[in-house]
mmCIF file of C-alpha atoms in Angstrom:
data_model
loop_
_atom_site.group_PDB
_atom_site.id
_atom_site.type_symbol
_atom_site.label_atom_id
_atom_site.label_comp_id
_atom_site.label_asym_id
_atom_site.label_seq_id
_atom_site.Cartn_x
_atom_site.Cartn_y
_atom_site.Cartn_z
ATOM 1 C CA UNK I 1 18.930 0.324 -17.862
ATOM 2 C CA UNK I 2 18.215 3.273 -15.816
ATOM 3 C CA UNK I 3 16.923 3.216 -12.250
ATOM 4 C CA UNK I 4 16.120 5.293 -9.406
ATOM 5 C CA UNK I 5 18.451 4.174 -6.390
ATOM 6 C CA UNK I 6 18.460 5.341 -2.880
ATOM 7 C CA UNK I 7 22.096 5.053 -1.596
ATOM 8 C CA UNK I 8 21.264 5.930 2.204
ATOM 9 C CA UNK I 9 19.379 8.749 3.859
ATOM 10 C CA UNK I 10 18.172 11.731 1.370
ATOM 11 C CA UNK I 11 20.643 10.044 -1.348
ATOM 12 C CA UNK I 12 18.367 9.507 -4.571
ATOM 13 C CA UNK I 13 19.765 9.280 -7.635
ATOM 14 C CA UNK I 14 19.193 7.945 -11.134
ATOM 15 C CA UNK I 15 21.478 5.214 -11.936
ATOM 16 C CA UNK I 16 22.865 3.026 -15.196
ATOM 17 C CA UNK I 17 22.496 -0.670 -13.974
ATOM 18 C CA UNK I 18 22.462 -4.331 -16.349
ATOM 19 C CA UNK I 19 19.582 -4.666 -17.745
ATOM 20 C CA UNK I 20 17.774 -7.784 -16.255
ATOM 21 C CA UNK I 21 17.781 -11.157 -18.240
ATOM 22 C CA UNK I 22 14.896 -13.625 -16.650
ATOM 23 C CA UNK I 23 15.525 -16.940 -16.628
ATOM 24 C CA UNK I 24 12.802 -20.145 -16.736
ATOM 25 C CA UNK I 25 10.192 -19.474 -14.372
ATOM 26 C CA UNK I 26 10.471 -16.019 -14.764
ATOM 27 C CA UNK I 27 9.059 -12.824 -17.288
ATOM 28 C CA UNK I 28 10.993 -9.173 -18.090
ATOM 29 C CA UNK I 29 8.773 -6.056 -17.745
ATOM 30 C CA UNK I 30 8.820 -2.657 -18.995
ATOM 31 C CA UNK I 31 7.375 -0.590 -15.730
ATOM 32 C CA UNK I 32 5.425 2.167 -16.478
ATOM 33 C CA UNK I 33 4.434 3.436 -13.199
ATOM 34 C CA UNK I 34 5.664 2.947 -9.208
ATOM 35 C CA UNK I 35 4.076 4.507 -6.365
ATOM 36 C CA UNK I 36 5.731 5.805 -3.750
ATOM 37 C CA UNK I 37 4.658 4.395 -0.705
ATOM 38 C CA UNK I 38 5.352 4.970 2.827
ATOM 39 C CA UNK I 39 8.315 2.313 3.337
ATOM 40 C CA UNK I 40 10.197 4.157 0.199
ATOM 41 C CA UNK I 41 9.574 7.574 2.228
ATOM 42 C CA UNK I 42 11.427 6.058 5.284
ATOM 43 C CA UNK I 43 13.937 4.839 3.195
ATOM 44 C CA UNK I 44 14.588 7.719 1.454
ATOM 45 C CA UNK I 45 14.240 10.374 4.503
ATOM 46 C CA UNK I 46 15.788 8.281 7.513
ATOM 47 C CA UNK I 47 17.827 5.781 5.403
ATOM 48 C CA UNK I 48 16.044 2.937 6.979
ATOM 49 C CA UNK I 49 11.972 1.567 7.349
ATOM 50 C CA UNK I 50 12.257 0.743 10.825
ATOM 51 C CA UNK I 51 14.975 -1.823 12.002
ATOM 52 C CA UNK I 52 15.634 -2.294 7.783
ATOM 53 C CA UNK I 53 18.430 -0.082 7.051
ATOM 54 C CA UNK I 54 19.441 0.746 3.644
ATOM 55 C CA UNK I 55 23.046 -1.195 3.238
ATOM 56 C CA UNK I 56 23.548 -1.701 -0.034
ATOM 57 C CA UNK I 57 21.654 0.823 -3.175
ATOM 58 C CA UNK I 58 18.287 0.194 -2.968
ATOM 59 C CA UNK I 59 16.007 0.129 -5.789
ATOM 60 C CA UNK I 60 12.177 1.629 -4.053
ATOM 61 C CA UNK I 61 8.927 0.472 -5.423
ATOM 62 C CA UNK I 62 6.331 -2.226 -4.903
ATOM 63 C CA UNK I 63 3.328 -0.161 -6.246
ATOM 64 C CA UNK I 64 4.048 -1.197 -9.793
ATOM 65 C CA UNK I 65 2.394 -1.578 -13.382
ATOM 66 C CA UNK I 66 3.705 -2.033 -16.716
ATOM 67 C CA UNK I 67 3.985 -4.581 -19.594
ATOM 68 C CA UNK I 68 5.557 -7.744 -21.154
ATOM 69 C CA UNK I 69 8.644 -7.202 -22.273
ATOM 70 C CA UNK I 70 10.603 -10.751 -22.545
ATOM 71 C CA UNK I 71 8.923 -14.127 -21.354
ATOM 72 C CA UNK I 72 11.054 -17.134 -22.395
ATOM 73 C CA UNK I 73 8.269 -19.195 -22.340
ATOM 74 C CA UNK I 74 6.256 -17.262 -25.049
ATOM 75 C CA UNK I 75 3.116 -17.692 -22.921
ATOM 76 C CA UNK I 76 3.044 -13.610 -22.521
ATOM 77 C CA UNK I 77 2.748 -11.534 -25.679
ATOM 78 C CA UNK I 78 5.074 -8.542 -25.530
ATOM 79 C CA UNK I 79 2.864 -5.452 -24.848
ATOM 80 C CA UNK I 80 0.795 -7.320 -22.243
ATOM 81 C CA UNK I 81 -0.365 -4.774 -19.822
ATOM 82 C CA UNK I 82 0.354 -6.487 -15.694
ATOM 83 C CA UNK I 83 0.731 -5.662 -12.408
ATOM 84 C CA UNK I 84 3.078 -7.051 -9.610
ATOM 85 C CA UNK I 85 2.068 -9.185 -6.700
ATOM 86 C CA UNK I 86 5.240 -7.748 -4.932
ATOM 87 C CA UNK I 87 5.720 -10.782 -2.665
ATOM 88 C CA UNK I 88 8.130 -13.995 -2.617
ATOM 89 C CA UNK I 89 6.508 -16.209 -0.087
ATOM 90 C CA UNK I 90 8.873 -17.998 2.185
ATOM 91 C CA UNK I 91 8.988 -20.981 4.131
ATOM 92 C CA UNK I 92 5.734 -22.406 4.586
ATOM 93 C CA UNK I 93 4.459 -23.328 8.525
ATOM 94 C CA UNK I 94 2.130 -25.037 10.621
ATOM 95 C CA UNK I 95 -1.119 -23.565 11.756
ATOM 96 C CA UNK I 96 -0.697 -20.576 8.475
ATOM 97 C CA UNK I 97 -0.807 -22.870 5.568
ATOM 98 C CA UNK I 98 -3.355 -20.212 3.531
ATOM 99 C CA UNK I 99 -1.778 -17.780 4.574
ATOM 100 C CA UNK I 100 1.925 -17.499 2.320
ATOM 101 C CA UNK I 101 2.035 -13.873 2.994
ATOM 102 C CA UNK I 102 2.734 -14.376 7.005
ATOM 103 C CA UNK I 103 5.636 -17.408 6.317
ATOM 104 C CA UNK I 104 8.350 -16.802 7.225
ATOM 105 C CA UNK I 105 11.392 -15.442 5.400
ATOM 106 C CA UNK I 106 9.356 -14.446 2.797
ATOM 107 C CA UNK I 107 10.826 -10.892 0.995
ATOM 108 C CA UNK I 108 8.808 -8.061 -1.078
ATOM 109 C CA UNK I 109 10.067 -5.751 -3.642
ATOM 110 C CA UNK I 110 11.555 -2.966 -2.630
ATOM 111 C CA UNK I 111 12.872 -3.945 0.748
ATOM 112 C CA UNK I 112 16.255 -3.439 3.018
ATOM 113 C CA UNK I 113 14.808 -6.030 4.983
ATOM 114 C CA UNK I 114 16.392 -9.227 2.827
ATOM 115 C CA UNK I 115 20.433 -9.110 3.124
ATOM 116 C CA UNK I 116 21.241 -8.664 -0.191
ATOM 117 C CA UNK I 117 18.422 -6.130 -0.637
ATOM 118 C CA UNK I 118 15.466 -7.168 -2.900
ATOM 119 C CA UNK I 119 14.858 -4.572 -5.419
ATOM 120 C CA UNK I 120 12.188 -2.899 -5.943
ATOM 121 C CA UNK I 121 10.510 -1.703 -9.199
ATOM 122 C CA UNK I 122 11.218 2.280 -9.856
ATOM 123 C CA UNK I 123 13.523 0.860 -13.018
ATOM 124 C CA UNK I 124 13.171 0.666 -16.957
ATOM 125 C CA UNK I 125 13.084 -3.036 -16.768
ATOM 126 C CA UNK I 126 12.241 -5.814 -13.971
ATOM 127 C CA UNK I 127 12.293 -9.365 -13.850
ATOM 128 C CA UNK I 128 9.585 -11.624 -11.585
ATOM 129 C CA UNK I 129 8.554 -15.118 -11.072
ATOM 130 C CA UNK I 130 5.698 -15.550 -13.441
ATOM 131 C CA UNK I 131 3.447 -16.051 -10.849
ATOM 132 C CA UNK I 132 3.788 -12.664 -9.442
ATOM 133 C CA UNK I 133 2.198 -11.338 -12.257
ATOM 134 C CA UNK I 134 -1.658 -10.199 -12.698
ATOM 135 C CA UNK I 135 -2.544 -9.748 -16.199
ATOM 136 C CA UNK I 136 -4.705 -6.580 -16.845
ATOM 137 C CA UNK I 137 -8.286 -6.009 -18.172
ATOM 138 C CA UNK I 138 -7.709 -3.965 -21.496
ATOM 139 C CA UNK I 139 -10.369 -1.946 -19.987
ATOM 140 C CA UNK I 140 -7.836 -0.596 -16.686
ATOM 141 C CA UNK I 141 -5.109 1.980 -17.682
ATOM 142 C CA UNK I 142 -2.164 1.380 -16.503
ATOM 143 C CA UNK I 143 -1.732 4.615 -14.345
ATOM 144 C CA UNK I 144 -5.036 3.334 -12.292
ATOM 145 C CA UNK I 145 -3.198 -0.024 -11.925
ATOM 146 C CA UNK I 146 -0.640 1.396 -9.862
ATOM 147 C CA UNK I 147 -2.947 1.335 -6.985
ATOM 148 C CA UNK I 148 -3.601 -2.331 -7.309
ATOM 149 C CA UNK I 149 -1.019 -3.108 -4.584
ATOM 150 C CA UNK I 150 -2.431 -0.533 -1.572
ATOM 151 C CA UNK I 151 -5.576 -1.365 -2.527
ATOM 152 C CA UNK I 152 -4.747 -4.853 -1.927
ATOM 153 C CA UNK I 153 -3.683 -4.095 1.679
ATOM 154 C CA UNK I 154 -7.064 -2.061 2.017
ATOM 155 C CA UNK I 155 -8.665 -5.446 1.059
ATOM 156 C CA UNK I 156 -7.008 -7.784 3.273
ATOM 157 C CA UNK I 157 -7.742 -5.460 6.157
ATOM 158 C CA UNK I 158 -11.704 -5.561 5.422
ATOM 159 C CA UNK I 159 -11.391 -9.134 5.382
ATOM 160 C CA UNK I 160 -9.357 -9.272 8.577
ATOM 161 C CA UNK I 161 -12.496 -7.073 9.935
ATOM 162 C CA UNK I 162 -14.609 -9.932 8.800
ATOM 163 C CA UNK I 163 -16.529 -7.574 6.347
ATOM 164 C CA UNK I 164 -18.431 -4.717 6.660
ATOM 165 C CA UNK I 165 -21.750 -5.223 4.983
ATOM 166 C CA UNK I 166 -24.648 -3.509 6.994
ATOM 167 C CA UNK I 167 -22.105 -1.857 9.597
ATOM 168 C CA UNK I 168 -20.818 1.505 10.579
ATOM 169 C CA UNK I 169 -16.893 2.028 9.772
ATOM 170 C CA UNK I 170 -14.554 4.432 10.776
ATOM 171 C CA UNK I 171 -11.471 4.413 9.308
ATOM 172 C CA UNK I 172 -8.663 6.620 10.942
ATOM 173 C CA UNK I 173 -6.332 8.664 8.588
ATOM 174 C CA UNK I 174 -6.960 9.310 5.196
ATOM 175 C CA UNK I 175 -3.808 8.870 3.365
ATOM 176 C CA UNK I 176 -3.593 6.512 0.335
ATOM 177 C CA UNK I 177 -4.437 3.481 2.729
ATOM 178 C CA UNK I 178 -7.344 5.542 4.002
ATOM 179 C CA UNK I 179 -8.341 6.492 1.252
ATOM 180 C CA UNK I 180 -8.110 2.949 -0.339
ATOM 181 C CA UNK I 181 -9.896 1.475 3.014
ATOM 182 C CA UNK I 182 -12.840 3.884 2.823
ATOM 183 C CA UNK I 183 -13.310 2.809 -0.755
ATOM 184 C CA UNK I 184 -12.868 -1.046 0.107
ATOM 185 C CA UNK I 185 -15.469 -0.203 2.770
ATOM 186 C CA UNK I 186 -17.851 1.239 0.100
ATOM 187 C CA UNK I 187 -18.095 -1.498 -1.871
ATOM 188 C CA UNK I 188 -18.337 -4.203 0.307
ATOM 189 C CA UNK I 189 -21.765 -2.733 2.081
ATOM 190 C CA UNK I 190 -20.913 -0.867 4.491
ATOM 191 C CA UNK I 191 -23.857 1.271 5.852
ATOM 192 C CA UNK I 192 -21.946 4.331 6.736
ATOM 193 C CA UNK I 193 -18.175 4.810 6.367
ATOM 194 C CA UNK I 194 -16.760 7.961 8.444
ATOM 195 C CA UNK I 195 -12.947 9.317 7.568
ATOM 196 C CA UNK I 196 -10.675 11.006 10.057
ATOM 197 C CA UNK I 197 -7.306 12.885 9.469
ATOM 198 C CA UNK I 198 -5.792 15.844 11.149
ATOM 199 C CA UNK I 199 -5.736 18.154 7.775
ATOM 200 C CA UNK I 200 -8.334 19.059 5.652
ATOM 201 C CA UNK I 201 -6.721 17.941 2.416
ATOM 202 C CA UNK I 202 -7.064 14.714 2.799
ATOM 203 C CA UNK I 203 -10.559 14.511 4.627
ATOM 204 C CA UNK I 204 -11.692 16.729 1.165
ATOM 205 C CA UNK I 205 -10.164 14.019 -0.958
ATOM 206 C CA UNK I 206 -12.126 11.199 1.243
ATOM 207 C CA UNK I 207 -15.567 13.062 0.656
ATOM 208 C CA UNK I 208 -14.892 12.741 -3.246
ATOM 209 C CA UNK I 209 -14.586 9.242 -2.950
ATOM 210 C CA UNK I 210 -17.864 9.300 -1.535
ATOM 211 C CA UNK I 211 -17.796 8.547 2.589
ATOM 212 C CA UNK I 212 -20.752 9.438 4.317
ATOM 213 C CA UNK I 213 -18.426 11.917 6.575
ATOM 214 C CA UNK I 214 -15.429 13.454 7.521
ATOM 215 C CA UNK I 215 -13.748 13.880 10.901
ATOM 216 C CA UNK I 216 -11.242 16.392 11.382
ATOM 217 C CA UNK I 217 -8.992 15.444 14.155
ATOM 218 C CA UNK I 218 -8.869 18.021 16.819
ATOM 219 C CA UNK I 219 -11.140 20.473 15.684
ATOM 220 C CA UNK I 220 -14.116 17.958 15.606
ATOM 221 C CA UNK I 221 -14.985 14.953 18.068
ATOM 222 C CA UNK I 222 -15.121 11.506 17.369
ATOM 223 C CA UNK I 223 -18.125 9.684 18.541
ATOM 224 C CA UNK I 224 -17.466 7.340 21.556
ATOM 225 C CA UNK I 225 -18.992 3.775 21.356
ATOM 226 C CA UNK I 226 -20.604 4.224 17.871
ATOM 227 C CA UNK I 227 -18.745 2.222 14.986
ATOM 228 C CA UNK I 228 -18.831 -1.580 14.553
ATOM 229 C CA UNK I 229 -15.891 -1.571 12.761
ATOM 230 C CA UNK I 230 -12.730 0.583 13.324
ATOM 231 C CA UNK I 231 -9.996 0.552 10.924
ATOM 232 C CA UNK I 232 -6.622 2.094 11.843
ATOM 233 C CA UNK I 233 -4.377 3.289 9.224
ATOM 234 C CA UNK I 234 -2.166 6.046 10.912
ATOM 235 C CA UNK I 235 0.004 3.313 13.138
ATOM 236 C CA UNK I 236 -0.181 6.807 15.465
ATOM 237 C CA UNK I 237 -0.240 6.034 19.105
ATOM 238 C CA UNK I 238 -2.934 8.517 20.013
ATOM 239 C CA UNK I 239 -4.911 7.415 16.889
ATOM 240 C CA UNK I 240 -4.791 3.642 18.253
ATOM 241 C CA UNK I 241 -6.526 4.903 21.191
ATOM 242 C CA UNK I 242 -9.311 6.948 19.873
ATOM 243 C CA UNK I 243 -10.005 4.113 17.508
ATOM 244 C CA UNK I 244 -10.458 1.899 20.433
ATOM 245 C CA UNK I 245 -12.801 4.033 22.478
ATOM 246 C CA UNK I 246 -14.822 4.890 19.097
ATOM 247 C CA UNK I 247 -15.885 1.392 18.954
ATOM 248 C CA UNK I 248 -18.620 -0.066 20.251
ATOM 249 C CA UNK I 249 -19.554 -2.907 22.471
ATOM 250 C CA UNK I 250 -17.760 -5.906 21.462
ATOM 251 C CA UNK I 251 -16.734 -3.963 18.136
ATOM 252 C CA UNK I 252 -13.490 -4.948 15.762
ATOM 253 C CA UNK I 253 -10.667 -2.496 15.556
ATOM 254 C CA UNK I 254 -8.418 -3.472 12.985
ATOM 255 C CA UNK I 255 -4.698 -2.181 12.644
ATOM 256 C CA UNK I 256 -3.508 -1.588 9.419
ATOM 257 C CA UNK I 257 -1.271 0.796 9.926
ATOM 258 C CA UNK I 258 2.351 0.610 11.393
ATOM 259 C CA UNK I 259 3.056 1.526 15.226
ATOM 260 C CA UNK I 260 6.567 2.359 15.926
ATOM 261 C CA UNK I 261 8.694 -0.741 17.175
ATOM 262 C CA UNK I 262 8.911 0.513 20.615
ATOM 263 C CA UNK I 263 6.936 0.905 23.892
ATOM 264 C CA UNK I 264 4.218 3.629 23.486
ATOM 265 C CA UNK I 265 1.059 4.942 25.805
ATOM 266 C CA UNK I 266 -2.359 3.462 24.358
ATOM 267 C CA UNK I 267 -5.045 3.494 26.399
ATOM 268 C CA UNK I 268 -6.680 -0.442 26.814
ATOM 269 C CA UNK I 269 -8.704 0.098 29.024
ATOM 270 C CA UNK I 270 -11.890 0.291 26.527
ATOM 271 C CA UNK I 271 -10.448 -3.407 24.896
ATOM 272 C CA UNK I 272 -11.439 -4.979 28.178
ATOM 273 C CA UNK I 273 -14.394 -3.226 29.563
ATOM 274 C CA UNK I 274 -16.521 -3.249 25.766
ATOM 275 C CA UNK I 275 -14.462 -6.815 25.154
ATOM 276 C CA UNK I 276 -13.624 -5.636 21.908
ATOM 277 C CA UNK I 277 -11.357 -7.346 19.392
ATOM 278 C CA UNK I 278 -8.169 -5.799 18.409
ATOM 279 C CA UNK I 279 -6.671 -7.458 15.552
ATOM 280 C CA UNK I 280 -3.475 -7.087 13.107
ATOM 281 C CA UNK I 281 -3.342 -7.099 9.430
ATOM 282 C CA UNK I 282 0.149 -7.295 7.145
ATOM 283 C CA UNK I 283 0.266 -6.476 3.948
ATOM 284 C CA UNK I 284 -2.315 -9.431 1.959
ATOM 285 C CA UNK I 285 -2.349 -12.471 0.510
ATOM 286 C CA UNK I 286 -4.442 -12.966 -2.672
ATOM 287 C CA UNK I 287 -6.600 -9.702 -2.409
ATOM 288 C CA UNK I 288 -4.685 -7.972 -5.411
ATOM 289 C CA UNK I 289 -7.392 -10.278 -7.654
ATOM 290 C CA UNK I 290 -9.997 -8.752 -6.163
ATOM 291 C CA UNK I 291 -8.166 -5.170 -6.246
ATOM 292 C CA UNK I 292 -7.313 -5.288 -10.015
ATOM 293 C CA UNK I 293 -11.006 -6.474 -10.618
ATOM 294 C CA UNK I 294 -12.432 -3.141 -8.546
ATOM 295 C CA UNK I 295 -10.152 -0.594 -10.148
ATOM 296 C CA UNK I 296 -11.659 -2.112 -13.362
ATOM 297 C CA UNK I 297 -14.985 -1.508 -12.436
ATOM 298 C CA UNK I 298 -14.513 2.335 -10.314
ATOM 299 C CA UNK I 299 -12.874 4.796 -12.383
ATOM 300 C CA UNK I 300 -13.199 7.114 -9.419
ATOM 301 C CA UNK I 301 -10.416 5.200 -7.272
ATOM 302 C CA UNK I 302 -8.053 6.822 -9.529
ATOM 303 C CA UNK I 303 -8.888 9.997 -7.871
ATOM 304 C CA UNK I 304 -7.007 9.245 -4.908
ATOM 305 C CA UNK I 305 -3.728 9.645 -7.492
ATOM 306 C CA UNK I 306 -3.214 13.030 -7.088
ATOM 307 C CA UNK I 307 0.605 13.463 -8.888
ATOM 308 C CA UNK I 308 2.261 12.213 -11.393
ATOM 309 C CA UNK I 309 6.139 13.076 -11.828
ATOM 310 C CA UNK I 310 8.617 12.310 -14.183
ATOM 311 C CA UNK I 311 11.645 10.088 -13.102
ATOM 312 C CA UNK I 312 13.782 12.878 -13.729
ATOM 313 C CA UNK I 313 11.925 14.436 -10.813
ATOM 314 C CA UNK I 314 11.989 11.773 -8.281
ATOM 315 C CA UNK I 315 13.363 13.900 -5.672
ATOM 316 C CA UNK I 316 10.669 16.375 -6.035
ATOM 317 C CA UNK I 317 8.333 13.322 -6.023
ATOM 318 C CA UNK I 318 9.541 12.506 -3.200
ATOM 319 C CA UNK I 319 9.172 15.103 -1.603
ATOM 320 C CA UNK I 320 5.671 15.754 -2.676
ATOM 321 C CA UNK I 321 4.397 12.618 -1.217
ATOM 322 C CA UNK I 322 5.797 13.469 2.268
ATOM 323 C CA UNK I 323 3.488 16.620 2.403
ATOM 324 C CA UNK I 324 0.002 14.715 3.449
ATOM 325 C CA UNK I 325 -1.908 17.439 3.318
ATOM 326 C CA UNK I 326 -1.360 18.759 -0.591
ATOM 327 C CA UNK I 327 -0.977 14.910 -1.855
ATOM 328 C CA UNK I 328 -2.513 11.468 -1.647
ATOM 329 C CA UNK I 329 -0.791 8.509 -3.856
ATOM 330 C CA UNK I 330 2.202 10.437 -6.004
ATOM 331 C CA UNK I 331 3.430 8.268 -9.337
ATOM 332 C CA UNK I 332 6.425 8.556 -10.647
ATOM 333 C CA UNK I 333 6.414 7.939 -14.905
ATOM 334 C CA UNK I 334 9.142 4.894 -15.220
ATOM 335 C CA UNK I 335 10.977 6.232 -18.761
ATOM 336 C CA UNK I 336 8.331 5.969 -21.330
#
């Protein structure tokens, strides 16, 4: 089968590898679509996502959708249209029982950060555990099913934020996360939902999904001590602390996006004296349900797609999705 591999830093090729054969337990897909997501930038640019280093050819993608091609069970019709839950949960532990997705030595698709590697998705053909798969309304296109996964993690983090029904939101950085958040945000009640990004693209792509406004970030100031709810998505020092001092009184800042694994200036100060809460969010656990069930019902998340490349491009799509400014979620077709 052929597969996009990334061999180390700015090495992406396609590549001729076996073609899968699942065993009991397990289903074969055709993919259709991956997203590229952040992680598969780092890999591809820096050869590594952090302290994961690429050691071995990686196959990228966790942002999948596709269909049935082989279950040996013959519970799954060839043709049936799915998505991934990208995540093998690991060893369950006390005091996180619900919560599989913060075990430990767990793995997800499309990672350097298991030794061997676990591949990822941007392939002809993949095999899963059964129970990663979500079956798709008839009703969802595949191409809007891509976003299932990221709009999963936009989920988890409203629900980390305890909901937003009847409260003010800012949500800081509108890439595909963003994006996704501000959406999530929408349609669980918030009152007013506020985007923020440094470049205009993105904030115009966040007022067609419908937030009440846009913050440009250093052209336009952020108001001080006015949102209930504050989620982060940029994982950018200086964004960390203007999300803390935009929150108010005991308000909920929520970090959903990545800070670099080293020591780096944020301002606490406003944590303490407004005793607000600061929590973390990882990836989620069941919210993908809920996210196939909402691009079902909201053609208009499909906006935040904004290109759609060929494999035989991947480079180029690549490339595209590093540029914030032009792009917001970029697909690459998996060999039709």
């Amino acid at each position: 089968m052929r597969a996009i591999v990334i061999r180390g830093k700015l090495e992406l090729v396609e590549a001729e590898l076996p073609t899968p054969v699942p065993r009991a337990g397990q289903v074969r897909l055709r993919m259709a679509y991956g997203g590229i997501c952040g992680s598969d930038l780092h890999y591809y640019n820096d050869g590594a996502n952090g302290a994961y280093v690429v050691r071995e050819p990686l196959v990228p993608g966790h942002e999948l959708s596709g269909t049935v091609d082989l279950d040996p069970s013959g519970e799954l019709a060839p043709g049936t249209p799915v998505t991934i839950h990208p995540a093998t949960f690991g060893t369950p532990a006390a005091g996180i029982e619900d919560r599989p997705h913060l075990w430990p030595d767990g793995a997800y698709l499309g990672s350097a950060g298991t030794w061997p590697h676990t591949q990822g998705g941007m392939s002809e053909f993949v095999v899963v555990g059964k129970h990663m798969i979500r079956t798709l309304p008839t009703t969802l296109p595949l191409r809007r099913a891509t976003l299932a996964e990221p709009l999963g993690v936009a989920l988890h983090a409203v629900h980390i934020a305890g909901g937003v029904e009847g409260r003010r939101v800012l949500v800081s950085g509108s890439g595909a996360i963003g994006l996704l958040a501000a959406a999530s945000a929408l349609s669980a009640g918030a009152t007013e939902v506020v985007s923020t990004d440094v470049l205009p693209g993105p904030l115009r792509r966040a007022r067609e999904l419908g937030v009440h406004g846009t913050i440009q970030v250093g052209t336009d100031e952020i108001p001080s001590e006015y949102f209930d709810v504050v989620l982060e998505c940029t994982g950018v020092p200086a964004a960390i602390t203007a999300a803390l001092d935009a929150a108010r009184r005991a308000g909920i800042v929520v970090l959903v996006g990545v800070p670099p694994n080293e020591p780096r200036g944020v301002n606490l100060s406003p944590l303490v004296s407004r005793e607000l809460q600061l929590r973390g969010t990882l990836r989620f656990n069941d919210e993908i349900d809920r996210a196939v069930q909402l691009l079902d019902a909201d053609p208009r998340l499909e906006q935040v797609i904004t290109h759609d490349f060929p494999a035989q491009q991947a480079v180029r799509a690549f490339t595209t999705a590093a540029d914030s400014n032009t792009s917001g979620k970029v697909l690459i077709s998996l060999w039709p």
